[in-house]
PDB file of C-alpha atoms in Angstrom:
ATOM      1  CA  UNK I 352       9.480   1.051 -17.817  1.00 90.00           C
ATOM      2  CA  UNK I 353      10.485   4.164 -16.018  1.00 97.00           C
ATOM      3  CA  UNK I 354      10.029   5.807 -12.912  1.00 97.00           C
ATOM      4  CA  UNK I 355       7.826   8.830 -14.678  1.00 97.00           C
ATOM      5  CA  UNK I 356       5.967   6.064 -16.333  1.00 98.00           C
ATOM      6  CA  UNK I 357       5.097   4.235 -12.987  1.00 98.00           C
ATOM      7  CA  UNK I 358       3.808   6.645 -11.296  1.00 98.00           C
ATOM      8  CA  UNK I 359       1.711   8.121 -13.822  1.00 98.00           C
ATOM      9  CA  UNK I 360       0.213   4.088 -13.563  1.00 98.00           C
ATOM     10  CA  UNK I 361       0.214   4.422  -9.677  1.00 98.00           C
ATOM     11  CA  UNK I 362      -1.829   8.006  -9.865  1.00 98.00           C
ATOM     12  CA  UNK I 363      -4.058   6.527 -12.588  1.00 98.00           C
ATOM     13  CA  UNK I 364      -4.840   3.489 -10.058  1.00 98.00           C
ATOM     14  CA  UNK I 365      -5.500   5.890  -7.197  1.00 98.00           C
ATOM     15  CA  UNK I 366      -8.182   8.104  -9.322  1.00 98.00           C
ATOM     16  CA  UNK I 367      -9.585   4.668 -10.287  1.00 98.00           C
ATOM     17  CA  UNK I 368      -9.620   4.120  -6.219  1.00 98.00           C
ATOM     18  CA  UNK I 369     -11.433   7.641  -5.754  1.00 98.00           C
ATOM     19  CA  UNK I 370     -13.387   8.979  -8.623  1.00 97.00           C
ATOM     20  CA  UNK I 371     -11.163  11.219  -9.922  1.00 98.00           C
ATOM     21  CA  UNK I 372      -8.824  12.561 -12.370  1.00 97.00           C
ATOM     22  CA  UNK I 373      -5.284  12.109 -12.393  1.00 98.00           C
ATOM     23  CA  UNK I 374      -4.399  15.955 -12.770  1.00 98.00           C
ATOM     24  CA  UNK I 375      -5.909  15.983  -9.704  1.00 98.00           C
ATOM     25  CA  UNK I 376      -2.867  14.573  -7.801  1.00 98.00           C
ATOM     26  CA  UNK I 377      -0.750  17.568  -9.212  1.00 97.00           C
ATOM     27  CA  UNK I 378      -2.657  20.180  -8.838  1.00 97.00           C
ATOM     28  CA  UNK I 379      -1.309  23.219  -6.439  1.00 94.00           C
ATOM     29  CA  UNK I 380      -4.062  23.133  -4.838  1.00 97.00           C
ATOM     30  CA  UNK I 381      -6.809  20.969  -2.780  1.00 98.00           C
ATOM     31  CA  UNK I 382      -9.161  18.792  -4.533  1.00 98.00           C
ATOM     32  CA  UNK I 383     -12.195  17.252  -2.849  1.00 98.00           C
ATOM     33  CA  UNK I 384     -14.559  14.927  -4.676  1.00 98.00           C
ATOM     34  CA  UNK I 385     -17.326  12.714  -4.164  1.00 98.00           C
ATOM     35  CA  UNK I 386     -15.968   9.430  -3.395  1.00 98.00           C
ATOM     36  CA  UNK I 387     -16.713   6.881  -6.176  1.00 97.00           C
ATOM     37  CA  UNK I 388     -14.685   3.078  -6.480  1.00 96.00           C
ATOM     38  CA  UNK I 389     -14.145   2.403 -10.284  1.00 96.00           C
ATOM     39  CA  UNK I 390     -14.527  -1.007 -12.015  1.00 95.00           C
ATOM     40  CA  UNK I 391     -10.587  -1.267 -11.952  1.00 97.00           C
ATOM     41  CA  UNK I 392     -10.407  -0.326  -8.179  1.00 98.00           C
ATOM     42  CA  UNK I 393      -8.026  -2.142  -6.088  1.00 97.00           C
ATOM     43  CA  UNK I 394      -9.278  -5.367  -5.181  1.00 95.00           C
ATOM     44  CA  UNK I 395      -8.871  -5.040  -1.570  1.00 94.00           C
ATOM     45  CA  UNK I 396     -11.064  -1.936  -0.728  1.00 95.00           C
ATOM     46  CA  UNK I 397     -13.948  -2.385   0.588  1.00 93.00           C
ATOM     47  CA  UNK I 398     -16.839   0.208   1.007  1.00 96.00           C
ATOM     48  CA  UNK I 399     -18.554   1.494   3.050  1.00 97.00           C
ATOM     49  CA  UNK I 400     -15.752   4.474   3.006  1.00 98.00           C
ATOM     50  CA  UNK I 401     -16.797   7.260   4.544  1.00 98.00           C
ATOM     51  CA  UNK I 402     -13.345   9.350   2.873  1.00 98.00           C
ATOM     52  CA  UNK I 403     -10.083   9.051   1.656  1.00 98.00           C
ATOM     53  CA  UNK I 404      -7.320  11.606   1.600  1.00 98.00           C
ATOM     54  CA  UNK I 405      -4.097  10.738  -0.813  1.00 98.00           C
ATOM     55  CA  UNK I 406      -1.137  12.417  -1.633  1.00 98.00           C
ATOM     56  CA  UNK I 407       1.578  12.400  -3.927  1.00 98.00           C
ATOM     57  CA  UNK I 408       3.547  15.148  -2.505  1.00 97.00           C
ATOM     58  CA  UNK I 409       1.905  18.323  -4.572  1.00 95.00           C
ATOM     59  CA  UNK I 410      -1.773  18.670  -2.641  1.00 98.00           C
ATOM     60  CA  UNK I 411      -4.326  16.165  -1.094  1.00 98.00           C
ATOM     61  CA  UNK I 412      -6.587  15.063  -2.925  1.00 98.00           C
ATOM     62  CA  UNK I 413      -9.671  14.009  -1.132  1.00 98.00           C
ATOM     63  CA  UNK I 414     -12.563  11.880  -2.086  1.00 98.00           C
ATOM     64  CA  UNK I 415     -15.673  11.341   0.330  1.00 98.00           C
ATOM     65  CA  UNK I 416     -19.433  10.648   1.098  1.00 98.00           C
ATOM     66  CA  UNK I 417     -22.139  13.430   0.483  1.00 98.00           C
ATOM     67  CA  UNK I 418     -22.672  13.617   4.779  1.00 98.00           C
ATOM     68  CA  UNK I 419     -18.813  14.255   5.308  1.00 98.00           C
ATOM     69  CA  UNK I 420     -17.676  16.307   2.084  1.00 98.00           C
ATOM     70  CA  UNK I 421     -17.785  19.491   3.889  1.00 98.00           C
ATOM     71  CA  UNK I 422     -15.880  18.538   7.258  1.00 98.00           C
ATOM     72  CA  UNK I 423     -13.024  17.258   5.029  1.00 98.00           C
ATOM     73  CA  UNK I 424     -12.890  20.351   2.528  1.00 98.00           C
ATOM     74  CA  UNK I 425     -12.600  22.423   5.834  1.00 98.00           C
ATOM     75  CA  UNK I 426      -9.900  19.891   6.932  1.00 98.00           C
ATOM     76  CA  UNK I 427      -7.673  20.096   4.170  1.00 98.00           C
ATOM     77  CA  UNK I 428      -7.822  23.741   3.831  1.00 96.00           C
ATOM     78  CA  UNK I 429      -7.463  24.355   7.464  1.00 97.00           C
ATOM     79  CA  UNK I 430      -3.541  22.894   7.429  1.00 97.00           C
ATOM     80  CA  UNK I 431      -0.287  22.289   5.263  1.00 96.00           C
ATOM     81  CA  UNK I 432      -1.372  19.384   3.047  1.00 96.00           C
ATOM     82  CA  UNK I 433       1.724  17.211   4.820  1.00 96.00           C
ATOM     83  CA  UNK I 434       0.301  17.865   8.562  1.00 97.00           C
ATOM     84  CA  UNK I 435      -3.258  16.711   7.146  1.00 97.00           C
ATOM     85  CA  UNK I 436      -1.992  12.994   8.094  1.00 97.00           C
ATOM     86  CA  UNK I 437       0.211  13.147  11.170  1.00 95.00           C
ATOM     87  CA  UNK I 438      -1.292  14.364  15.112  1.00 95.00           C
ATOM     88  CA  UNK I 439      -1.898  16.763  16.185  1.00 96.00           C
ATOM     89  CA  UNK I 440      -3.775  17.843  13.054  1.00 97.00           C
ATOM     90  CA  UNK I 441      -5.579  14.855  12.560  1.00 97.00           C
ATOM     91  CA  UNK I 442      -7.483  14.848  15.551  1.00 97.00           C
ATOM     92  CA  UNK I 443      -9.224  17.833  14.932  1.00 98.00           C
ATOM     93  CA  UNK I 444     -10.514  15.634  11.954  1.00 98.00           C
ATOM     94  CA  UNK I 445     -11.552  12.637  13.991  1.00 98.00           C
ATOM     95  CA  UNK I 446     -13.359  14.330  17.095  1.00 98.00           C
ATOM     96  CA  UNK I 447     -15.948  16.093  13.626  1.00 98.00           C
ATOM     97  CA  UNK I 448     -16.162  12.322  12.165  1.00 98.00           C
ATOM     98  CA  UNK I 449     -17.004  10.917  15.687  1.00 98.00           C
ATOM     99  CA  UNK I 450     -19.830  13.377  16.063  1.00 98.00           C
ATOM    100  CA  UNK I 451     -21.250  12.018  12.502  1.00 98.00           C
ATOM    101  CA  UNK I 452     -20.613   8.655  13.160  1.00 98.00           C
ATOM    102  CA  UNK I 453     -17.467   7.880  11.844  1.00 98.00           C
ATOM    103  CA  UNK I 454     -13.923   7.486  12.776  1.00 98.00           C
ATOM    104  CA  UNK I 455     -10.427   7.759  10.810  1.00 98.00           C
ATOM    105  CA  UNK I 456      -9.400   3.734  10.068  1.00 97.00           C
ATOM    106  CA  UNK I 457      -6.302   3.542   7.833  1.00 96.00           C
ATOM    107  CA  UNK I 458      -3.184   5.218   7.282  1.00 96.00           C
ATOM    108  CA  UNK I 459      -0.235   4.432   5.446  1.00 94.00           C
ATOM    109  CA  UNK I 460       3.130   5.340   3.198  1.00 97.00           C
ATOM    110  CA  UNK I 461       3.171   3.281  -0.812  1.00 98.00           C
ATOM    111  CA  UNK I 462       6.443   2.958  -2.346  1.00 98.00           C
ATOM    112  CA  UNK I 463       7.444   2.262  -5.997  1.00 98.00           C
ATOM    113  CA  UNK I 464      10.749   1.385  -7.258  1.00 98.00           C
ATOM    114  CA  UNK I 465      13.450   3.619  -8.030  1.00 98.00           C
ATOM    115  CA  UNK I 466      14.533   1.882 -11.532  1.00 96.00           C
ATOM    116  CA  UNK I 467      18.228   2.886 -11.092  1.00 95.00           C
ATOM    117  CA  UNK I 468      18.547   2.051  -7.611  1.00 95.00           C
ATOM    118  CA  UNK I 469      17.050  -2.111  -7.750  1.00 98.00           C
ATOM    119  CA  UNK I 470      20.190  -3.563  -6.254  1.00 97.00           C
ATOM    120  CA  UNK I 471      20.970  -7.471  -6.925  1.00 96.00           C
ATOM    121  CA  UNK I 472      21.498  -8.588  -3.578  1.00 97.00           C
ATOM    122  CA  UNK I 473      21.886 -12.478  -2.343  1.00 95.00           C
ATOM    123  CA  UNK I 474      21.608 -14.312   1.017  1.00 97.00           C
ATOM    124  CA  UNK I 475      23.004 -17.122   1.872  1.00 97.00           C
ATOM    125  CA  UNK I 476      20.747 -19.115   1.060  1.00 98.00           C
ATOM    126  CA  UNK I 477      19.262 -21.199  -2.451  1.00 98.00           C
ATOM    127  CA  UNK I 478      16.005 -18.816  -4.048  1.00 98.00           C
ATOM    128  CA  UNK I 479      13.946 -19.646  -6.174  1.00 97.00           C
ATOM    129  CA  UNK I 480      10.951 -18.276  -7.982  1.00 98.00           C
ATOM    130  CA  UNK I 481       7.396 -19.433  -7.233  1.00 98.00           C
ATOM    131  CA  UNK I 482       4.161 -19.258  -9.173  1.00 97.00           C
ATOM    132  CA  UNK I 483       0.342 -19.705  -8.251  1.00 97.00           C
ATOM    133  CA  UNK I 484       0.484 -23.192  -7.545  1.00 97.00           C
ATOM    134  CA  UNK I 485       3.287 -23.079  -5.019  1.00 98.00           C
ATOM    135  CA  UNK I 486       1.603 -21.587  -2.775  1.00 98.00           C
ATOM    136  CA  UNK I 487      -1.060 -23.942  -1.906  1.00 97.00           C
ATOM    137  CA  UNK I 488       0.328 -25.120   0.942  1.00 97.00           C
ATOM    138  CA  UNK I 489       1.733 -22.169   2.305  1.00 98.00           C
ATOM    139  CA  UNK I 490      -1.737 -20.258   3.637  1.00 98.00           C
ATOM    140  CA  UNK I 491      -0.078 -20.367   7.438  1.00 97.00           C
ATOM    141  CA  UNK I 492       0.373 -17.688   9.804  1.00 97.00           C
ATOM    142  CA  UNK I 493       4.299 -17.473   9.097  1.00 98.00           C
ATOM    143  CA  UNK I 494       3.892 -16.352   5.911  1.00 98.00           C
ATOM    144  CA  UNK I 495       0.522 -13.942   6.309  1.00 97.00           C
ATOM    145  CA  UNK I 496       2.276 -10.999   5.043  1.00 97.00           C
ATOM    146  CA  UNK I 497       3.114 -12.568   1.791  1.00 98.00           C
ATOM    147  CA  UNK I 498       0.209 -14.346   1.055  1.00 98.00           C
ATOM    148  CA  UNK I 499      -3.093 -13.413   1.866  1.00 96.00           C
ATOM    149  CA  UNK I 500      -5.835 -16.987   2.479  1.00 95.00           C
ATOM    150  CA  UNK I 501      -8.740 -14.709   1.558  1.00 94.00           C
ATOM    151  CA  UNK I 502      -7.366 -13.578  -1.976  1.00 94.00           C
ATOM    152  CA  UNK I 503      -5.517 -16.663  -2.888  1.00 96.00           C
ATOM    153  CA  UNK I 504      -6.686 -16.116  -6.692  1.00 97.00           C
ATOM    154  CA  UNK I 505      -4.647 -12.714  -6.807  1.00 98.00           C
ATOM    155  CA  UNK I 506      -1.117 -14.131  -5.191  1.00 98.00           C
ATOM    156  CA  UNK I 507       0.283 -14.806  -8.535  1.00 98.00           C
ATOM    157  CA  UNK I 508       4.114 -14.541  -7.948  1.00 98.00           C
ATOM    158  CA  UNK I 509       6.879 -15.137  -5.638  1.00 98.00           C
ATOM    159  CA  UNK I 510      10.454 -15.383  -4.856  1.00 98.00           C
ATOM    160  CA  UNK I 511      11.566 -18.090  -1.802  1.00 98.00           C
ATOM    161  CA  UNK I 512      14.682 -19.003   0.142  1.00 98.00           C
ATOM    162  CA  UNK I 513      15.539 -22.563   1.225  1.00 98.00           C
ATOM    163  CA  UNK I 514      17.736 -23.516   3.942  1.00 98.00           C
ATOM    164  CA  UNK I 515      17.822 -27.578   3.001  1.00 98.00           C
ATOM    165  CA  UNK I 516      14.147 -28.184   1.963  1.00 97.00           C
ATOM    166  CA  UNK I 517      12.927 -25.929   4.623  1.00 98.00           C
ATOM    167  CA  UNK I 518      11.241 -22.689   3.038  1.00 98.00           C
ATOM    168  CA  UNK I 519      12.926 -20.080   5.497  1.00 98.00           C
ATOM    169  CA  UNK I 520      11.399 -16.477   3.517  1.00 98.00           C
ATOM    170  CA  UNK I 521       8.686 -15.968   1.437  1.00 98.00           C
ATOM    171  CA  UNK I 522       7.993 -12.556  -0.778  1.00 98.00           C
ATOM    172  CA  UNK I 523       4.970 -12.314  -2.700  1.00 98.00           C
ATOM    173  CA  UNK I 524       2.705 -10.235  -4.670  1.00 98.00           C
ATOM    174  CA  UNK I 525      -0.530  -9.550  -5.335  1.00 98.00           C
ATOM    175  CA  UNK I 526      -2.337  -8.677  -8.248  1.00 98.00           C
ATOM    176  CA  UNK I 527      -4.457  -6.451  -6.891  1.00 96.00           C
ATOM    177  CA  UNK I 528      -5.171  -4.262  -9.496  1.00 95.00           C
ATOM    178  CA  UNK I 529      -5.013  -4.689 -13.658  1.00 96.00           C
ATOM    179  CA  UNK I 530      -1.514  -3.062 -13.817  1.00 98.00           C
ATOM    180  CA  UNK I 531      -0.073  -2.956  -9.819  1.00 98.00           C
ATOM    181  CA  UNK I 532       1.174  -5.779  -8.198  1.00 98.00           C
ATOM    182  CA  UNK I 533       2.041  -5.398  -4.551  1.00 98.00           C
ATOM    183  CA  UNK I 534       4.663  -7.394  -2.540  1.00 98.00           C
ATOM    184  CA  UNK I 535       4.732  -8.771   1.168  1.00 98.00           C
ATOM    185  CA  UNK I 536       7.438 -10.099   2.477  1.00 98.00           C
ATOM    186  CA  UNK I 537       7.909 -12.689   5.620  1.00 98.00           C
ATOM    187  CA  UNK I 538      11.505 -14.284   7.132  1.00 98.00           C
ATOM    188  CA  UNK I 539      11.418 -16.745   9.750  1.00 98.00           C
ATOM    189  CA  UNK I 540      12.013 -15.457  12.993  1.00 98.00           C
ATOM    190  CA  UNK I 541      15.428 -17.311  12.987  1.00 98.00           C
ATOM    191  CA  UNK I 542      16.868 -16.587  10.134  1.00 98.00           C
ATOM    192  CA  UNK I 543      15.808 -12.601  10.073  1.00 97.00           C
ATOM    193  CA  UNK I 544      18.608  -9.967  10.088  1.00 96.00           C
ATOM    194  CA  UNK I 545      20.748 -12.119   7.546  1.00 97.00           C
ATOM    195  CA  UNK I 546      19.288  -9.752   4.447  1.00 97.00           C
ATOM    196  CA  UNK I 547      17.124 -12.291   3.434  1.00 98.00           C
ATOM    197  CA  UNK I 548      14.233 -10.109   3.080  1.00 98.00           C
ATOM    198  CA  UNK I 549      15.776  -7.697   0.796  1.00 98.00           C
ATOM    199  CA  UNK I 550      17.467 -10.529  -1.295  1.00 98.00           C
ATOM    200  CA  UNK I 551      13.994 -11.698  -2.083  1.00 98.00           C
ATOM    201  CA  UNK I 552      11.940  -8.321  -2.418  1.00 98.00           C
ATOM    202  CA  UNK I 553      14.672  -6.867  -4.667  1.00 98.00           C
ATOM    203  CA  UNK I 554      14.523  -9.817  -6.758  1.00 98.00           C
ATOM    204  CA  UNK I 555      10.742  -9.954  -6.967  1.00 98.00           C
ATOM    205  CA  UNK I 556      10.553  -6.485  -8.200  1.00 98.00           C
ATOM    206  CA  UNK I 557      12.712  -7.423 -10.982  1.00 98.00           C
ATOM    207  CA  UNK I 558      10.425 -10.210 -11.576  1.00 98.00           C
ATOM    208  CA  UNK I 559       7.251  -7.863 -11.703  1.00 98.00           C
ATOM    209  CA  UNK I 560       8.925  -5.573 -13.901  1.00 98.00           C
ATOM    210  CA  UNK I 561       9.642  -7.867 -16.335  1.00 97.00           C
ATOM    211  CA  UNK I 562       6.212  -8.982 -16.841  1.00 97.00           C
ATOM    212  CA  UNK I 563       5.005  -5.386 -17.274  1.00 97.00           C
ATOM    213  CA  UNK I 564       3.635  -4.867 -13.982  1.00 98.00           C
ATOM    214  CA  UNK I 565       4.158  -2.364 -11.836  1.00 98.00           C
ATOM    215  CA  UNK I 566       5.366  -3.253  -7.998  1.00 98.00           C
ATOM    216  CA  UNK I 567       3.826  -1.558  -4.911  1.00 98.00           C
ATOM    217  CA  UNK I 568       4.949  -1.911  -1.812  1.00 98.00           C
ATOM    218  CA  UNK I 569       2.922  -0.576   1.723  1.00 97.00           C
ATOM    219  CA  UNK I 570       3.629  -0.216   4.887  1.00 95.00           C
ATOM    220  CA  UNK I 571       2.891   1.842   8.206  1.00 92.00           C
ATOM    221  CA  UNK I 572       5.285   4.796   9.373  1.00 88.00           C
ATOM    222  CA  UNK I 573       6.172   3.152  12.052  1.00 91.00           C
ATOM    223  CA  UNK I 574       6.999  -0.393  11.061  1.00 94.00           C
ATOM    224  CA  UNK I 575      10.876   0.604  10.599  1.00 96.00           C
ATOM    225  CA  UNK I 576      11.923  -2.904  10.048  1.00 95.00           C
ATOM    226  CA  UNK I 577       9.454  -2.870   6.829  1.00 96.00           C
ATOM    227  CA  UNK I 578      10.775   0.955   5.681  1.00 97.00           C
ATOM    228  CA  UNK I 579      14.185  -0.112   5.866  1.00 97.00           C
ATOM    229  CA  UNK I 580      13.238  -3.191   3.699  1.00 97.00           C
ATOM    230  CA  UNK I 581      11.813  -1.209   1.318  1.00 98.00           C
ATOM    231  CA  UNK I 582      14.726   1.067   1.318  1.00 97.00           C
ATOM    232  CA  UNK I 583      17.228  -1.324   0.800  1.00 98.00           C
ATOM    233  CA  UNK I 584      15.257  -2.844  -1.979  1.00 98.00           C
ATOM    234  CA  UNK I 585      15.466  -0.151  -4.114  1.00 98.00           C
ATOM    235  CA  UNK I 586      11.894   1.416  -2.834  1.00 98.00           C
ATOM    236  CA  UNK I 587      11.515   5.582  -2.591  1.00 98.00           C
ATOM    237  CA  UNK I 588       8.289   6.861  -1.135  1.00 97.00           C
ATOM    238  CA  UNK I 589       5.707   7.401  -3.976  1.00 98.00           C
ATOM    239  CA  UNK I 590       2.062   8.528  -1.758  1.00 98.00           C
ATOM    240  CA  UNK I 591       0.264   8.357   1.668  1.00 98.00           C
ATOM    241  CA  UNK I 592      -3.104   7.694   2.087  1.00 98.00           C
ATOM    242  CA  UNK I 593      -5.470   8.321   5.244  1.00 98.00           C
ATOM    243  CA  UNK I 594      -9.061   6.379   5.148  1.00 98.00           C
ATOM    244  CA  UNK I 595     -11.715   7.199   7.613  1.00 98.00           C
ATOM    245  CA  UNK I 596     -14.787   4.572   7.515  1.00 98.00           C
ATOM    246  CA  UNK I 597     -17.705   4.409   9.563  1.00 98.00           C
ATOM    247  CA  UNK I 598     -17.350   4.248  13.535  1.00 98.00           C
ATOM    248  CA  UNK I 599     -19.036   0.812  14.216  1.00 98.00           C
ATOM    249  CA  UNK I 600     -16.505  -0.781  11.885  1.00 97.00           C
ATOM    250  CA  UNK I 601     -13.106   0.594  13.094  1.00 98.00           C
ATOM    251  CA  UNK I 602     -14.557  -0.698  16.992  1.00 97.00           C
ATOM    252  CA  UNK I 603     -15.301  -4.224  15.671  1.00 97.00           C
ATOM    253  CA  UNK I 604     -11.458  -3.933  14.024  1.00 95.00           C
ATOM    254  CA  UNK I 605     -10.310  -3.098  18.004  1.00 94.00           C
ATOM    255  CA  UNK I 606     -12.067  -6.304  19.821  1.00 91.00           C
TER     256      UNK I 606
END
């Protein structure tokens, strides 16, 4: 598989995800669409979503409800596509969704693998590749990045280090879409900083690859520790996604 090859899957996921084509993610200009979730959407999103704005570096490409499609075509016009998800910009976008009754929810930065750059890295300690029925006992807070208790039919693969008998770090993946598998990783607070976590998310994309899938892996700007992860694992930014829903649900996410 190569690097052209996953991201034409990735961009064929994300029109699945919006209801749209995938020339529409390299277009030189703006695209707005009514937002529609296909059959082969990722498993994890959940409507109602009032828009979503994704890029792959050429344009935004925007999907949204009938009561906000105007608001964001104004948005995306108004600004450089790249300043469409960072502040200042982005509150001008909010304080119009407030007034309808809806507030921006989610952003975040996917990588995909750079195919030349998957290092083999080791720890120091014994890995060991885990399948579905490993992970039964491991639904515990430690390892909540990894493995997620509310989707425990899509974590179908994983790669774990053992200090003794003692599971130390966990990464995992989820198949959370037909050709896309996306990893979490988790590390013991006592045994971080030893390269564990890159050990075991470098080997896990291997892993994926082999069995045809694609790997995926998310995280927020800010979470440095996670960036550099991905970094060192062989990751390269691939897209960045901003998701606004309606108001009463991002509050109840803030209790």
């Amino acid at each position: 598989m190569t690097n052209r090859e996953m991201m034409e899957i990735a961009m064929r996921q994300s029109a699945e995800d919006m209801g749209c084509r995938v020339e529409d993610f390299k277009a030189d200009k703006n695209v707005v669409v009514p937002i529609k979730l296909g059959k082969k959407a990722r498993k994890y999103l959940k409507e109602p979503i009032t828009c979503n704005l994704v890029s792959y570096g050429n344009n935004i490409m925007a999907a949204s409800i009938p009561e906000t499609m105007d608001l964001v075509s104004a948005y995306v016009d108004k600004f450089e596509f790249y300043h469409c998800f960072e502040t200042p910009n982005m509150h001008w976008l909010n304080e119009r969704l407030v007034e309808k009754g809806h507030k921006i929810c989610f952003m975040a930065e996917y990588y995909l693998p750079d195919i030349s750059r998957i290092p083999t890295l080791s720890c120091a300690y014994v890995t060991r590749v885990l399948t579905q029925e490993d992970f039964a006992d491991l639904y515990r807070p430690e390892w909540s990045n990894a493995l997620c208790e509310d989707r425990k039919n899509l974590d179908v693969l994983g790669v774990g280090a053992y200090d003794g008998s003692t599971l130390v770090g966990l990464a995992a993946c989820s198949a959370d879409c037909d050709d896309m598998w996306q990893i979490g990783v988790d590390v013991l607070p006592e045994y971080r900083r030893q390269g564990i976590a890159s050990a075991l998310t470098s080997r896990l994309t291997k892993e994926i690859i082999n069995r045809g899938k694609v790997p995926f892996y998310c995280t927020a700007w800010s979470n440095v520790r996670s960036v550099r992860n991905a970094v060192k694992s062989g990751f390269i930014p691939a897209w960045v996604e901003m998701t606004a829903k309606p108001a009463n649900i991002v509050d109840e996410m803030n209790l």
